[in-house]
Tab-separated table of C-alpha atoms in Angstrom:
chain	number	residue	atom	x	y	z
A	11	UNK	CA	73.310	116.325	80.995
A	12	UNK	CA	76.678	117.918	80.184
A	13	UNK	CA	76.601	119.979	83.348
A	14	UNK	CA	75.875	116.892	85.413
A	15	UNK	CA	78.731	114.976	83.794
A	16	UNK	CA	81.186	117.834	84.273
A	17	UNK	CA	80.141	118.199	87.900
A	18	UNK	CA	80.718	114.483	88.432
A	19	UNK	CA	84.188	114.667	86.860
A	20	UNK	CA	85.119	117.663	89.018
A	21	UNK	CA	83.949	115.765	92.079
A	22	UNK	CA	86.001	112.706	91.136
A	23	UNK	CA	89.093	114.833	90.470
A	24	UNK	CA	88.720	116.678	93.777
A	25	UNK	CA	88.548	113.377	95.633
A	26	UNK	CA	91.522	111.942	93.737
A	27	UNK	CA	93.793	114.968	93.966
A	28	UNK	CA	94.183	114.557	97.722
A	29	UNK	CA	95.512	110.998	97.647
A	30	UNK	CA	97.359	111.526	94.358
A	31	UNK	CA	99.256	114.505	95.794
A	32	UNK	CA	100.038	112.625	99.010
A	33	UNK	CA	101.202	109.466	97.229
A	34	UNK	CA	103.380	111.476	94.847
A	35	UNK	CA	104.894	113.330	97.807
A	36	UNK	CA	105.802	110.000	99.430
A	37	UNK	CA	107.184	108.718	96.112
A	38	UNK	CA	109.489	111.710	95.736
A	39	UNK	CA	110.959	111.392	99.236
A	40	UNK	CA	113.277	108.485	98.254
A	41	UNK	CA	114.154	110.330	95.031
A	42	UNK	CA	115.270	113.389	96.986
A	43	UNK	CA	117.178	111.198	99.441
A	44	UNK	CA	118.881	109.312	96.592
A	45	UNK	CA	120.200	112.575	95.179
A	46	UNK	CA	121.522	113.607	98.578
A	47	UNK	CA	123.147	110.356	99.744
A	48	UNK	CA	124.247	108.915	96.385
A	49	UNK	CA	125.190	112.004	94.391
A	50	UNK	CA	126.465	114.537	96.921
A	51	UNK	CA	127.740	112.531	99.887
A	52	UNK	CA	130.143	109.680	100.550
A	53	UNK	CA	129.199	106.741	102.739
A	54	UNK	CA	130.574	105.935	106.148
A	55	UNK	CA	129.052	108.513	108.458
A	56	UNK	CA	126.107	107.774	110.739
A	57	UNK	CA	124.114	110.488	108.933
A	58	UNK	CA	124.665	108.737	105.591
A	59	UNK	CA	123.508	105.390	106.979
A	60	UNK	CA	120.469	107.019	108.552
A	61	UNK	CA	119.583	108.559	105.207
A	62	UNK	CA	120.159	105.191	103.518
A	63	UNK	CA	117.753	103.399	105.884
A	64	UNK	CA	115.098	106.090	105.445
A	65	UNK	CA	115.618	105.858	101.685
A	66	UNK	CA	114.835	102.124	101.664
A	67	UNK	CA	111.932	102.543	104.071
A	68	UNK	CA	110.236	105.036	101.742
A	69	UNK	CA	111.311	103.549	98.400
A	70	UNK	CA	108.283	101.187	98.024
A	71	UNK	CA	106.039	104.268	97.968
A	72	UNK	CA	107.226	105.020	94.425
A	73	UNK	CA	106.210	101.735	92.722
A	74	UNK	CA	103.186	101.554	95.048
A	75	UNK	CA	101.500	104.056	92.724
A	76	UNK	CA	101.151	101.250	90.176
A	77	UNK	CA	98.497	99.680	92.408
A	78	UNK	CA	96.435	102.873	92.345
A	79	UNK	CA	95.023	101.653	89.047
A	80	UNK	CA	92.220	100.166	91.181
A	81	UNK	CA	90.991	103.723	91.757
A	82	UNK	CA	90.906	104.244	88.002
A	83	UNK	CA	88.580	101.262	87.618
A	84	UNK	CA	86.205	102.698	90.234
A	85	UNK	CA	86.297	106.143	88.606
A	86	UNK	CA	85.522	104.675	85.183
A	87	UNK	CA	82.440	103.039	86.646
A	88	UNK	CA	81.420	106.346	88.209
A	89	UNK	CA	81.848	108.641	85.190
A	90	UNK	CA	80.697	106.264	82.421
A	91	UNK	CA	81.664	108.643	79.609
A	92	UNK	CA	84.096	107.304	77.011
A	93	UNK	CA	85.314	110.758	75.991
A	94	UNK	CA	85.889	112.046	79.516
A	95	UNK	CA	87.544	108.793	80.554
A	96	UNK	CA	89.831	108.852	77.502
A	97	UNK	CA	90.692	112.551	77.488
A	98	UNK	CA	90.748	113.370	81.214
A	99	UNK	CA	90.826	110.400	83.547
A	100	UNK	CA	93.287	108.015	81.864
A	101	UNK	CA	95.889	110.734	81.038
A	102	UNK	CA	95.729	111.969	84.636
A	103	UNK	CA	96.286	108.498	86.066
A	104	UNK	CA	99.078	107.770	83.588
A	105	UNK	CA	100.834	110.993	84.556
A	106	UNK	CA	100.632	110.238	88.278
A	107	UNK	CA	101.556	106.550	88.031
A	108	UNK	CA	104.428	107.099	85.589
A	109	UNK	CA	105.767	110.009	87.661
A	110	UNK	CA	105.855	107.778	90.724
A	111	UNK	CA	107.561	104.930	88.910
A	112	UNK	CA	110.032	107.274	87.258
A	113	UNK	CA	110.980	108.466	90.744
A	114	UNK	CA	111.710	104.801	91.542
A	115	UNK	CA	113.803	104.393	88.394
A	116	UNK	CA	115.893	107.524	88.953
A	117	UNK	CA	116.383	106.610	92.623
A	118	UNK	CA	117.923	103.277	91.636
A	119	UNK	CA	119.959	104.894	88.869
A	120	UNK	CA	121.444	107.187	91.523
A	121	UNK	CA	122.116	104.126	93.716
A	122	UNK	CA	123.912	102.497	90.778
A	123	UNK	CA	125.876	105.670	90.118
A	124	UNK	CA	127.109	105.627	93.708
A	125	UNK	CA	128.145	101.974	93.487
A	126	UNK	CA	129.993	102.689	90.257
A	127	UNK	CA	131.712	105.676	91.847
A	128	UNK	CA	133.073	103.590	94.739
A	129	UNK	CA	134.200	100.782	92.432
A	130	UNK	CA	131.340	98.315	93.120
A	131	UNK	CA	129.764	98.260	89.665
A	132	UNK	CA	129.533	94.472	89.712
A	133	UNK	CA	126.916	94.734	92.498
A	134	UNK	CA	124.500	96.982	90.630
A	135	UNK	CA	122.366	94.306	88.924
A	136	UNK	CA	122.178	92.111	92.032
A	137	UNK	CA	121.222	94.979	94.319
A	138	UNK	CA	118.607	96.137	91.825
A	139	UNK	CA	116.970	92.677	91.914
A	140	UNK	CA	117.117	92.614	95.727
A	141	UNK	CA	115.549	96.067	95.793
A	142	UNK	CA	112.753	94.979	93.436
A	143	UNK	CA	111.960	92.083	95.762
A	144	UNK	CA	112.010	94.227	98.908
A	145	UNK	CA	109.781	96.807	97.230
A	146	UNK	CA	107.403	94.057	96.064
A	147	UNK	CA	107.050	93.027	99.707
A	148	UNK	CA	106.641	96.678	100.717
A	149	UNK	CA	103.937	97.242	98.091
A	150	UNK	CA	102.055	94.189	99.379
A	151	UNK	CA	102.327	95.404	102.972
A	152	UNK	CA	101.090	98.844	101.963
A	153	UNK	CA	98.206	97.776	99.736
A	154	UNK	CA	96.871	94.773	101.662
A	155	UNK	CA	98.077	95.243	105.257
A	156	UNK	CA	97.911	99.049	105.129
A	157	UNK	CA	101.360	99.543	106.647
A	158	UNK	CA	103.129	102.870	106.120
A	159	UNK	CA	106.846	103.612	105.893
A	160	UNK	CA	106.881	105.230	109.334
A	161	UNK	CA	105.429	102.067	110.888
A	162	UNK	CA	109.004	100.768	110.991
A	163	UNK	CA	109.478	103.333	113.774
A	164	UNK	CA	106.010	103.590	115.355
A	165	UNK	CA	105.129	99.874	115.391
A	166	UNK	CA	108.117	97.774	114.308
A	167	UNK	CA	106.796	94.729	116.206
A	168	UNK	CA	103.610	94.679	114.088
A	169	UNK	CA	105.584	95.056	110.870
A	170	UNK	CA	107.921	92.202	111.750
A	171	UNK	CA	105.293	89.819	113.164
A	172	UNK	CA	102.116	90.409	111.166
A	173	UNK	CA	104.016	91.411	108.044
A	174	UNK	CA	106.208	88.307	108.007
A	175	UNK	CA	103.353	85.971	108.947
A	176	UNK	CA	101.125	87.297	106.183
A	177	UNK	CA	103.837	87.232	103.547
A	178	UNK	CA	104.474	83.498	104.054
A	179	UNK	CA	101.000	82.519	102.881
A	180	UNK	CA	100.549	81.003	99.418
A	181	UNK	CA	98.456	83.849	97.985
A	182	UNK	CA	100.704	86.660	99.307
A	183	UNK	CA	103.774	84.915	97.872
A	184	UNK	CA	102.106	84.717	94.467
A	185	UNK	CA	101.186	88.418	94.628
A	186	UNK	CA	104.718	89.365	95.698
A	187	UNK	CA	106.195	87.229	92.899
A	188	UNK	CA	103.965	88.852	90.271
A	189	UNK	CA	104.767	92.307	91.648
A	190	UNK	CA	108.494	91.508	91.561
A	191	UNK	CA	108.336	90.439	87.898
A	192	UNK	CA	106.315	93.543	87.045
A	193	UNK	CA	108.741	95.866	88.826
A	194	UNK	CA	111.796	94.218	87.289
A	195	UNK	CA	110.323	94.309	83.786
A	196	UNK	CA	109.086	97.901	83.908
A	197	UNK	CA	112.306	99.056	85.543
A	198	UNK	CA	114.424	97.375	82.843
A	199	UNK	CA	112.475	99.243	80.150
A	200	UNK	CA	112.235	102.637	81.843
A	201	UNK	CA	115.846	102.612	83.011
A	202	UNK	CA	117.015	102.351	79.414
A	203	UNK	CA	114.572	104.993	78.263
A	204	UNK	CA	115.678	107.336	81.048
A	205	UNK	CA	119.399	106.833	80.434
A	206	UNK	CA	118.763	107.271	76.723
A	207	UNK	CA	116.942	110.573	77.179
A	208	UNK	CA	119.353	112.032	79.720
A	209	UNK	CA	122.866	112.465	78.413
A	210	UNK	CA	125.186	111.039	81.049
A	211	UNK	CA	128.664	112.454	81.641
A	212	UNK	CA	131.468	110.119	80.643
A	213	UNK	CA	131.860	107.280	83.189
A	214	UNK	CA	128.857	108.606	85.167
A	215	UNK	CA	127.055	105.290	84.835
A	216	UNK	CA	128.539	101.952	83.785
A	217	UNK	CA	127.702	100.174	80.586
A	218	UNK	CA	127.278	96.412	80.695
A	219	UNK	CA	130.882	95.917	79.674
A	220	UNK	CA	132.174	98.318	82.308
A	221	UNK	CA	130.115	96.740	85.074
A	222	UNK	CA	131.629	93.314	84.420
A	223	UNK	CA	135.170	94.397	83.560
A	224	UNK	CA	137.494	93.737	86.527
A	225	UNK	CA	139.890	96.361	85.124
A	226	UNK	CA	137.360	99.180	85.489
A	227	UNK	CA	139.138	101.881	87.529
A	228	UNK	CA	137.864	102.714	90.975
A	229	UNK	CA	136.271	106.158	90.703
A	230	UNK	CA	135.996	106.467	94.460
């Protein structure tokens, strides 16, 4: 019985590792781009804007990992062992999902750092909310319409027509709204945890007072 259970777990993990690795790879693309365009480069060049567009195209892949909880439900039904589910399956899913969302959080922290550096700290909160909404739409497109980030290049007409048509329905709007609230809430929590754990250099990221103070010096 034990051998059969272990064999089933190994089979489930082998199946999951392929999509988990791929989804994490996609989630870390915007993180890598955020470091490059927001930490090490200044805006203005065509290369910077190209990197910025690719960054936003791939950014929904990071919070998209939250929806992979549906695979966890299927795996729980397959394994049917409380101990294996508790000690193996759930920790694995938590690690993957939280890693993906943390990539999203750090990407937006880098975006905020850049805005602060060029003297646009007052835009950080608004652009974060806009980004949450755009990513909520992107997550819906990816999960329900099966669009990928590169479809903006390979089939932009389908993304703009089918994607927009689908998103205007009552049910999709509800799903996008719920996803937006979830992203905003989780981001608010994890952003503070992340900034609390990582010691920031002085003036590296604005406090609430700095972001609203019109006398904050322009670091750019």
